[in-house]
PDB file of C-alpha atoms in Angstrom:
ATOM      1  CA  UNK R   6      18.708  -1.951 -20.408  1.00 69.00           C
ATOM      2  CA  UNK R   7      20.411   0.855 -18.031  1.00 70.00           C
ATOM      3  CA  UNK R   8      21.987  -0.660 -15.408  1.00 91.00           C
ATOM      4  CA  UNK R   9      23.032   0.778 -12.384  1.00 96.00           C
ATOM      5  CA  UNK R  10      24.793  -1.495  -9.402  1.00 96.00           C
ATOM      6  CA  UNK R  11      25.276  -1.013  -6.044  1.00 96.00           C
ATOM      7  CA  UNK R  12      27.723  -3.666  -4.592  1.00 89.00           C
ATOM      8  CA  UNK R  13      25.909  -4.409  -1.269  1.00 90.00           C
ATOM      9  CA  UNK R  14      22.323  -4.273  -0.267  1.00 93.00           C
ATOM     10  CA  UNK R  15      22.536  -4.903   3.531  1.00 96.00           C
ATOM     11  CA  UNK R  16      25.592  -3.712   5.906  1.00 96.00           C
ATOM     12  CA  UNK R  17      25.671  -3.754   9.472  1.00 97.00           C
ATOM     13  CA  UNK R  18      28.842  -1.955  10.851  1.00 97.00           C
ATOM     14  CA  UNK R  19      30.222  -0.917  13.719  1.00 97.00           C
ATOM     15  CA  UNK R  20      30.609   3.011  15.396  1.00 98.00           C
ATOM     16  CA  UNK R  21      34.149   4.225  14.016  1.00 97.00           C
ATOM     17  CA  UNK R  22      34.414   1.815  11.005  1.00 97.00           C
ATOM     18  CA  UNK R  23      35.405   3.290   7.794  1.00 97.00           C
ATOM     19  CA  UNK R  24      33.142   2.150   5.619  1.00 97.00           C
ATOM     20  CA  UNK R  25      32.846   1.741   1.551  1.00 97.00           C
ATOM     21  CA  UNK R  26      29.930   2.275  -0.343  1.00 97.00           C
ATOM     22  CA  UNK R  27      30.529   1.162  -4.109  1.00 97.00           C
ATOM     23  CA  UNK R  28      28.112   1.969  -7.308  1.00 97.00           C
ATOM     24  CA  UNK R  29      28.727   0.884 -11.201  1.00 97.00           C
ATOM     25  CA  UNK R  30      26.802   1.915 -13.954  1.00 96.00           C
ATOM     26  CA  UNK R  31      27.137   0.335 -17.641  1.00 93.00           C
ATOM     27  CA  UNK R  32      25.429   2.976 -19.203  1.00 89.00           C
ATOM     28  CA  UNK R  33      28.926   5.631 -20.354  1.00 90.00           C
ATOM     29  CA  UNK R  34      26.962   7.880 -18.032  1.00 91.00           C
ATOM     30  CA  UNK R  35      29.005  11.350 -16.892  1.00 91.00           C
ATOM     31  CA  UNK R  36      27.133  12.194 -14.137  1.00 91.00           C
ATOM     32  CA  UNK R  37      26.748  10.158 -10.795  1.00 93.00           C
ATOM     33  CA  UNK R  38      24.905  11.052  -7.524  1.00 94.00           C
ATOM     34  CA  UNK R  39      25.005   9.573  -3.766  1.00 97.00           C
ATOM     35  CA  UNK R  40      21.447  10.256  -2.258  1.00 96.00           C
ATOM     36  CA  UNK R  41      19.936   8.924   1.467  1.00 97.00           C
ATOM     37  CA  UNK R  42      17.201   8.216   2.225  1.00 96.00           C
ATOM     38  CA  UNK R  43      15.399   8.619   5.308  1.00 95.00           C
ATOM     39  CA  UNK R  44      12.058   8.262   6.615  1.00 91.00           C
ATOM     40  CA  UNK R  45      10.204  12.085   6.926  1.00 87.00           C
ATOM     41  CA  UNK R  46      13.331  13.616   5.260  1.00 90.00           C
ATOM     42  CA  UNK R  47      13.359  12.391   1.831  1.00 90.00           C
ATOM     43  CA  UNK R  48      16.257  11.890  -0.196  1.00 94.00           C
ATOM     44  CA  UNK R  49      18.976  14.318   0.081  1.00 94.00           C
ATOM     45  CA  UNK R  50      21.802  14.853  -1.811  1.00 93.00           C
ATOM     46  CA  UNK R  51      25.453  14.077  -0.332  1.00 96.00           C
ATOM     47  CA  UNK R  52      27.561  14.463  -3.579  1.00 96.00           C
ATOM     48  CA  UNK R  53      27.580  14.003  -7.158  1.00 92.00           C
ATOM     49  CA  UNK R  54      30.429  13.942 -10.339  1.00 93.00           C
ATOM     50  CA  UNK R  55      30.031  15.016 -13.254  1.00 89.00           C
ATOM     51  CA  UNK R  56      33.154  13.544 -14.875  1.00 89.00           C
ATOM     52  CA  UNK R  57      36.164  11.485 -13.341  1.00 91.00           C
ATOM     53  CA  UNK R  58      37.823  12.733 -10.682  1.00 88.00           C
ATOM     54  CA  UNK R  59      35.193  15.746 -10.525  1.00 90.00           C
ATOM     55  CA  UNK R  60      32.980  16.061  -7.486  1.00 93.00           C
ATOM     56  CA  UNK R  61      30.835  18.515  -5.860  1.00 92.00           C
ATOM     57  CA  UNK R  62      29.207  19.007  -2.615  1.00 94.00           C
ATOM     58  CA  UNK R  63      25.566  18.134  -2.824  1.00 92.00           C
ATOM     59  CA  UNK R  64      23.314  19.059   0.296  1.00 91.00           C
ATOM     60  CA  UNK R  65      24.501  17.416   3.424  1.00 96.00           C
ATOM     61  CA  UNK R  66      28.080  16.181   2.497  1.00 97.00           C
ATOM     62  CA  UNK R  67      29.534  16.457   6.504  1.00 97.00           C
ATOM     63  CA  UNK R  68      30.980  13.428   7.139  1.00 97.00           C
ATOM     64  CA  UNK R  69      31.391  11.760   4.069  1.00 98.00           C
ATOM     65  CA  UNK R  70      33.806  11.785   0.616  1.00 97.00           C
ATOM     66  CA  UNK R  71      33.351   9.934  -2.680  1.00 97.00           C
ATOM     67  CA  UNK R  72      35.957   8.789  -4.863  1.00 97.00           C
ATOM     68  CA  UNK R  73      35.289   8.380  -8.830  1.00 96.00           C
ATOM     69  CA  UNK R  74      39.110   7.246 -10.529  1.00 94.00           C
ATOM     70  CA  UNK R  75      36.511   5.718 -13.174  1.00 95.00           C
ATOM     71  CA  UNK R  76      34.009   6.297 -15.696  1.00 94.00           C
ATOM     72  CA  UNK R  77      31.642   3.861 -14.333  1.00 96.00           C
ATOM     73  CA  UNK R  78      32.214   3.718 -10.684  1.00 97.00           C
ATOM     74  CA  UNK R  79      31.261   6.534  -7.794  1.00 97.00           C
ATOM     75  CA  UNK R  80      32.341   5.083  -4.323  1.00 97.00           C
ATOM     76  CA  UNK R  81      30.659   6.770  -1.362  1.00 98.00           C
ATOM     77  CA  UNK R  82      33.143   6.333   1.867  1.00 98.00           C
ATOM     78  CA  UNK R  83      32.067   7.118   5.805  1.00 97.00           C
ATOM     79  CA  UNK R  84      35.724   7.902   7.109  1.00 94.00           C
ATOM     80  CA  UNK R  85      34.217   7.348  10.582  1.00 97.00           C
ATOM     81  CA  UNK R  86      30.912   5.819  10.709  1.00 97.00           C
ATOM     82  CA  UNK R  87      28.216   7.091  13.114  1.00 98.00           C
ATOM     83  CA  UNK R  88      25.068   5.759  14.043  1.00 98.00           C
ATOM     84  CA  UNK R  89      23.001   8.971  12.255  1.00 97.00           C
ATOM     85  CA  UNK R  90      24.245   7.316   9.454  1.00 98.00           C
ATOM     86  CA  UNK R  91      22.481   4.717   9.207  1.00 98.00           C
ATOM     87  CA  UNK R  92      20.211   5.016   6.689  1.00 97.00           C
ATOM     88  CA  UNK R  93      19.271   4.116   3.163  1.00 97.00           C
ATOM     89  CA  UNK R  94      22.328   4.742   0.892  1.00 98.00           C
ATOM     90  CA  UNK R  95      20.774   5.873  -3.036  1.00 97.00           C
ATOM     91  CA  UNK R  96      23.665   5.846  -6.503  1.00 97.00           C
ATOM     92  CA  UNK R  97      21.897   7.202  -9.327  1.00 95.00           C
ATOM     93  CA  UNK R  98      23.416   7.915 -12.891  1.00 94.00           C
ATOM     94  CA  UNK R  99      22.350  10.068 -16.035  1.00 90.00           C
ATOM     95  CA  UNK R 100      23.813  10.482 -19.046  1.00 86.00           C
ATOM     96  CA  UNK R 101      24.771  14.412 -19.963  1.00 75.00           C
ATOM     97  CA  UNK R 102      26.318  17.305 -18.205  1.00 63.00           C
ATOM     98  CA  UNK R 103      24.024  19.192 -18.829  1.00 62.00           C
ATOM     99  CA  UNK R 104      21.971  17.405 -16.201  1.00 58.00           C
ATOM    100  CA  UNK R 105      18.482  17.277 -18.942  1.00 66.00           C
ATOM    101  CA  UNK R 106      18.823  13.426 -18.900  1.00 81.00           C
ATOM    102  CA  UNK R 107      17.154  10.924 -17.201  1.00 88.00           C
ATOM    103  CA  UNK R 108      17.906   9.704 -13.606  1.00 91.00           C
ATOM    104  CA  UNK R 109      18.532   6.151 -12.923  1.00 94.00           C
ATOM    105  CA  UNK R 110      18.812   4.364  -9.593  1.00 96.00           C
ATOM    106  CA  UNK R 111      20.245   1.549  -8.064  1.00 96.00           C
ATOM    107  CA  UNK R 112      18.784  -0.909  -5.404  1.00 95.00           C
ATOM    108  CA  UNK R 113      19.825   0.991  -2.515  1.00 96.00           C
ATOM    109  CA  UNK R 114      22.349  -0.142   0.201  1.00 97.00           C
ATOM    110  CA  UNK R 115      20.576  -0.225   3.579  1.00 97.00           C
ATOM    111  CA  UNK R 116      23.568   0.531   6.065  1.00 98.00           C
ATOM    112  CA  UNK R 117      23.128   0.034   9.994  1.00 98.00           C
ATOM    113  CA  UNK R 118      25.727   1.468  12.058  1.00 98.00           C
ATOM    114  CA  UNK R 119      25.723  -0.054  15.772  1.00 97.00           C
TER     115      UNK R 119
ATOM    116  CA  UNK V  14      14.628  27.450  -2.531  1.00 85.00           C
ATOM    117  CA  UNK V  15      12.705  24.713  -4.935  1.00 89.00           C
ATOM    118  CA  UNK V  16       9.781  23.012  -2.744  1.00 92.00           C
ATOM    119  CA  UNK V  17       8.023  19.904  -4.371  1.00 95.00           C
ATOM    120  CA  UNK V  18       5.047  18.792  -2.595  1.00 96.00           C
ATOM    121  CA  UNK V  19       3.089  15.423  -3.258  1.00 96.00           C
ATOM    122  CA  UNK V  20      -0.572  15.367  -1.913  1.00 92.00           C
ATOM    123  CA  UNK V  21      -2.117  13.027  -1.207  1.00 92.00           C
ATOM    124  CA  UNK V  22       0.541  11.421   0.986  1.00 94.00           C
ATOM    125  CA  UNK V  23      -1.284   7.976   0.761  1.00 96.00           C
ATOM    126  CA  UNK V  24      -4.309   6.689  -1.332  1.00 95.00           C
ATOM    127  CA  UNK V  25      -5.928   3.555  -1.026  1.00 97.00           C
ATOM    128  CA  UNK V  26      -8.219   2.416  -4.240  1.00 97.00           C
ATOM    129  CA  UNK V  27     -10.033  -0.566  -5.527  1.00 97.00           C
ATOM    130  CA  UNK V  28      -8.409  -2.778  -8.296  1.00 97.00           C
ATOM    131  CA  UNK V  29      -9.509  -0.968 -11.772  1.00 97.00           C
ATOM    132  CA  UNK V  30      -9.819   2.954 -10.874  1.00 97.00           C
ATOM    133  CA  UNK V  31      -8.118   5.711 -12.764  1.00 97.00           C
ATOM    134  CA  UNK V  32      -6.408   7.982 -10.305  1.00 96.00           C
ATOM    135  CA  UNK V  33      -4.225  11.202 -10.549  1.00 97.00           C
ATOM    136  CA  UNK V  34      -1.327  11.633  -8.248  1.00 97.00           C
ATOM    137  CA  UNK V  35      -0.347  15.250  -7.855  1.00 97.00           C
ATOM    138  CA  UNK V  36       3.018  16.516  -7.923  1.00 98.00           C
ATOM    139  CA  UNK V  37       3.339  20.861  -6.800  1.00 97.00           C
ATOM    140  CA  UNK V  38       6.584  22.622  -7.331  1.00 96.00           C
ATOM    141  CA  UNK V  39       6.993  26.332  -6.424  1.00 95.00           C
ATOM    142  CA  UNK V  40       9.754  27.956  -8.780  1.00 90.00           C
ATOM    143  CA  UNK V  41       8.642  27.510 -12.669  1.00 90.00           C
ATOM    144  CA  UNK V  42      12.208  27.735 -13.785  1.00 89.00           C
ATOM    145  CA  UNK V  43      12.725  23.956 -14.375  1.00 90.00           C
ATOM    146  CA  UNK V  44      14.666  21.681 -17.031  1.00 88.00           C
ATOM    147  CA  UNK V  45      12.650  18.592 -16.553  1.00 91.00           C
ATOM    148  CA  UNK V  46      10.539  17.044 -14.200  1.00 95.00           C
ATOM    149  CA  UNK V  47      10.508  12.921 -13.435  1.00 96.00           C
ATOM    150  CA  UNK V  48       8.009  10.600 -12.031  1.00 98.00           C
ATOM    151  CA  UNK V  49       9.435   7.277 -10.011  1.00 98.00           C
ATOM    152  CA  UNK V  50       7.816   4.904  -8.297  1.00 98.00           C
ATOM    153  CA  UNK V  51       9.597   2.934  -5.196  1.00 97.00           C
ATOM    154  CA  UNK V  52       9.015  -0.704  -3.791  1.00 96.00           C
ATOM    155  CA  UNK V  53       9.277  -0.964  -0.409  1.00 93.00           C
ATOM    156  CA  UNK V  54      12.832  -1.427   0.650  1.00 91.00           C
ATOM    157  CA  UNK V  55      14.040  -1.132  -3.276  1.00 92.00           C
ATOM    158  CA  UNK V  56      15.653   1.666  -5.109  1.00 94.00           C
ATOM    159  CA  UNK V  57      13.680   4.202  -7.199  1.00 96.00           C
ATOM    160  CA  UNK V  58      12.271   2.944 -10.998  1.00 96.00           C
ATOM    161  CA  UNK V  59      11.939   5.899 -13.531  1.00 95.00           C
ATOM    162  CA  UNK V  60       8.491   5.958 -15.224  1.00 97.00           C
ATOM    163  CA  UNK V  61       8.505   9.094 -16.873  1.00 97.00           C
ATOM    164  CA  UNK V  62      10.391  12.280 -17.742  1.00 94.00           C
ATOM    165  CA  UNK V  63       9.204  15.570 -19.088  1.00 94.00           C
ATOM    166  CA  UNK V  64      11.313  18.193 -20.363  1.00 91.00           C
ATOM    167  CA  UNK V  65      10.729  21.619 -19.222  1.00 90.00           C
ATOM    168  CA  UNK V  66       9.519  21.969 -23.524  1.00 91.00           C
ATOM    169  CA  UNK V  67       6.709  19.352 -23.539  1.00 93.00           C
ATOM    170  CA  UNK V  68       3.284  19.159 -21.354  1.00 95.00           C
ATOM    171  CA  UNK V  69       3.191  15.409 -21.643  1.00 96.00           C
ATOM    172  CA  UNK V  70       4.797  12.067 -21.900  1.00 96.00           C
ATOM    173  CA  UNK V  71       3.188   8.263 -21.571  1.00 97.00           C
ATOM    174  CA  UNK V  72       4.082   5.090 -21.158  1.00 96.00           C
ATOM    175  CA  UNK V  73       1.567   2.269 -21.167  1.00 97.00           C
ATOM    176  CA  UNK V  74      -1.235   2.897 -18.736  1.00 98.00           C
ATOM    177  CA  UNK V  75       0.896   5.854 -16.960  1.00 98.00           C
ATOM    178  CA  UNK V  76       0.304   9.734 -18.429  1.00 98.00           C
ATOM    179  CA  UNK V  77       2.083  12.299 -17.189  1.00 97.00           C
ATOM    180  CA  UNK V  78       1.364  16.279 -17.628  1.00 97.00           C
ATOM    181  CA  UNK V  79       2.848  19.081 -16.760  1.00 97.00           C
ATOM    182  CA  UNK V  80       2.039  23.023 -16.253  1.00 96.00           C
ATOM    183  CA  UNK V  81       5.354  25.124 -15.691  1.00 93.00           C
ATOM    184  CA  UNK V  82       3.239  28.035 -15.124  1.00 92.00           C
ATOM    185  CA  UNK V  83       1.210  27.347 -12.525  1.00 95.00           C
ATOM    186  CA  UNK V  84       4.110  24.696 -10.859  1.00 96.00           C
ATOM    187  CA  UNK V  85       2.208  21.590 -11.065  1.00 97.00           C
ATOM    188  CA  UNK V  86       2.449  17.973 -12.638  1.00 98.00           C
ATOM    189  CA  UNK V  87       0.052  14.854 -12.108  1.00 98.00           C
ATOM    190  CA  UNK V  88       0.397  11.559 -12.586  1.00 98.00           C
ATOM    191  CA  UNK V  89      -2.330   9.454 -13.969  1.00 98.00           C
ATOM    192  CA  UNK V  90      -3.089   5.966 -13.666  1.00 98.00           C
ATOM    193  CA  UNK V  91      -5.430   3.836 -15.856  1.00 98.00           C
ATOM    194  CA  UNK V  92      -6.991   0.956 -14.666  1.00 97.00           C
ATOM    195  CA  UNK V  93      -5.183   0.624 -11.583  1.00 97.00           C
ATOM    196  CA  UNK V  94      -3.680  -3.237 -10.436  1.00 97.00           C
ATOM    197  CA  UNK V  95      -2.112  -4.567  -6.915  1.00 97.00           C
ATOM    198  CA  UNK V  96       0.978  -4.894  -8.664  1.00 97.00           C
ATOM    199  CA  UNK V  97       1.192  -1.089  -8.848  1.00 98.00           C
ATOM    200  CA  UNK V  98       0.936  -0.280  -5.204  1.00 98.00           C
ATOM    201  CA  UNK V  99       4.071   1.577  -4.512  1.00 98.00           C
ATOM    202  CA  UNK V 100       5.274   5.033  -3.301  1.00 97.00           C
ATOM    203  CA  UNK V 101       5.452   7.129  -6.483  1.00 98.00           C
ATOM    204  CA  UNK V 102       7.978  10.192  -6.022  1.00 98.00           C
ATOM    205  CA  UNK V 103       8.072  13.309  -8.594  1.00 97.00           C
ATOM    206  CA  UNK V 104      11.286  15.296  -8.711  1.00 96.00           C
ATOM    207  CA  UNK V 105      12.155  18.468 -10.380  1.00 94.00           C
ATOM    208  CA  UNK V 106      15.443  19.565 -12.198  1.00 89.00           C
ATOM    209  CA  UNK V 107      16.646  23.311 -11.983  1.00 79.00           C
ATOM    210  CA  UNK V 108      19.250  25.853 -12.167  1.00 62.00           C
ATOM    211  CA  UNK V 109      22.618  24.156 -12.032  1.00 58.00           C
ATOM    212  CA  UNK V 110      20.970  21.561 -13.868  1.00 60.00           C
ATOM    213  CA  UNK V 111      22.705  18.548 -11.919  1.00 69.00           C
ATOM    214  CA  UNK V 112      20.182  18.879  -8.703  1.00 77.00           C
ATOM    215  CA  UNK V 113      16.839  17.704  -8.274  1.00 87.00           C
ATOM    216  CA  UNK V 114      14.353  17.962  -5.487  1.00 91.00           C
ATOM    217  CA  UNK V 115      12.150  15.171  -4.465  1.00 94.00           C
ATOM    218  CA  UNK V 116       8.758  15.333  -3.628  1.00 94.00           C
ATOM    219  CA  UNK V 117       8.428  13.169  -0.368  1.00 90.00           C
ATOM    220  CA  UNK V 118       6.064  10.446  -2.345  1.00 96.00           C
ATOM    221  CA  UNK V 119       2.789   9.374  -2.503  1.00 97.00           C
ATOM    222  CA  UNK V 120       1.869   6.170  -1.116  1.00 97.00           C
ATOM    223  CA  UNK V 121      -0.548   3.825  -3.739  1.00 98.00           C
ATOM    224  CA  UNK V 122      -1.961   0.813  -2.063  1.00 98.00           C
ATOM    225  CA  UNK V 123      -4.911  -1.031  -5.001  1.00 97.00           C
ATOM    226  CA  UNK V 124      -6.921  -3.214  -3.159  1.00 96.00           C
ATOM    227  CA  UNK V 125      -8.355  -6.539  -5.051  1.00 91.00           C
TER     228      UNK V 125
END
C-alpha cells in the first residue's frame, strides 16, 4: 500500500521558532508537494520537487523553504514562525514527472503557532 | 486561471440513497482529474482518478464521470452508509502538469 508519513500530527510552537515540518513516502515517488489547509481558503500550494534537490515555488511560498537531500523525504521549514501560520500542514506524493499520476496524502500536521 | 467549484457545499441524506456530488472546472485543458474524500481533522484519501482520455473510472460503490467539454465531473454514490460521511474534494491537473486546483469540498453527512 502507498504510504506517505508525516512525522508529527500536532505542534504547538512559539512566535519566532524555526520550525521543521518532515514528510516520507515509501512509494520511489519523484514528485512531492507541501499544501495548507485552511478553513474558506482551501488547500494551497507552498512548494513542490520534482526530483532531489529540485524545488519550485508553488502558490504562496513567502515565508517558508523546503529541503529534499532525499528521494523519499520533502521537509517543509518556517525560518520564523508566525501565528498566520498556523494552519493545517498537507505532504502529498505521486509517482511521474510528468505530473499524470495519482496524488497521495499524508495525515496532515496541525501546527499552532502562539 | 483554473476555477473548480463543488456544489452543493453540504448534503445531508438518509442511510441507503444514491447521490451525485458535482465537481465544475472552467478551462477544458486538463491531464486528469481526482476525487478525495477527507475525515475530519485527517489528511485527504484518493478514491478515484480520471485521465484527461477516459469519461469514467469506479471503484466499489463510487463512479466517477467526466465531460472535458463542458468542464464538469460528478461523483456518484450507491447506497450511501454513515461510514461515508466525509468532505469529498475534486481536483484538477493542468498545464505544467505538477499543479492541481482543489475544489473547496462537499460536505456528506448519511443519517441512519
Amino acid at each position: 500500500d502507498v504510504k506517505v508519513t508525516q512525522s508529527s500530527r500536532y505542534l504547538v510552537k512559539r512566535t519566532g521558532e524555526k520550525v521543521f515540518l518532515e514528510c516520507v513516502q515509501d512509494m520511489d515517488h519523484e514528485n512531492m508537494f507541501w499544501y495548507r489547509q485552511d478553513p474558506g481558503l482551501g488547500l494551497r500550494l507552498i512548494y513542490f520537487s520534482y526530483d532531489v534537490k529540485m524545488k519550485e515555488k508553488g502558490d504562496i511560498p513567502e515565508g517558508y523553504s523546503v529541503s529534499r537531500e532525499k528521494k523519499e523525504r520533502f521537509s517543509l521549514i518556517l525560518e520564523s514562525a508566525s501565528t498566520n501560520q498556523t494552519s493545517m500542514y498537507l505532504c502529498a506524493s505521486s509517482l511521474d514527472r510528468v505530473g499524470t499520476g495519482e496524488l497521495f496524502f499524508g495525515e496532515g500536521s496541525r501546527l499552532t503557532v502562539l | 486561471k483554473q476555477e473548480v467549484t463543488q456544489i452543493p457545499a453540504a448534503l445531508s441524506v438518509p442511510e441507503g440513497e444514491n447521490l451525485v456530488l458535482n465537481c465544475s472546472f472552467t478551462d477544458s485543458a486538463i491531464y486528469n482529474l481526482q476525487w478525495f474524500r477527507q475525515d475530519p481533522g485527517k489528511g485527504l484519501t484518493s478514491l478515484l482518478l480520471i485521465q484527461s482520455s477516459q469519461r469514467e473510472q469506479t471503484s466499489g460503490r463510487l463512479n466517477a464521470s467526466l465531460d472535458k467539454s463542458s468542464g464538469r465531473s460528478t461523483l456518484y454514490i450507491a447506497a450511501s452508509q454513515p461510514g461515508d460521511s466525509a468532505t469529498y474534494l475534486c481536483a484538477v491537473r493542468a498545464g505544467g502538469g505538477n499543479k492541481l486546483t482543489f475544489g473547496t469540498g462537499t460536505q456528506l453527512k448519511v443519517e441512519l
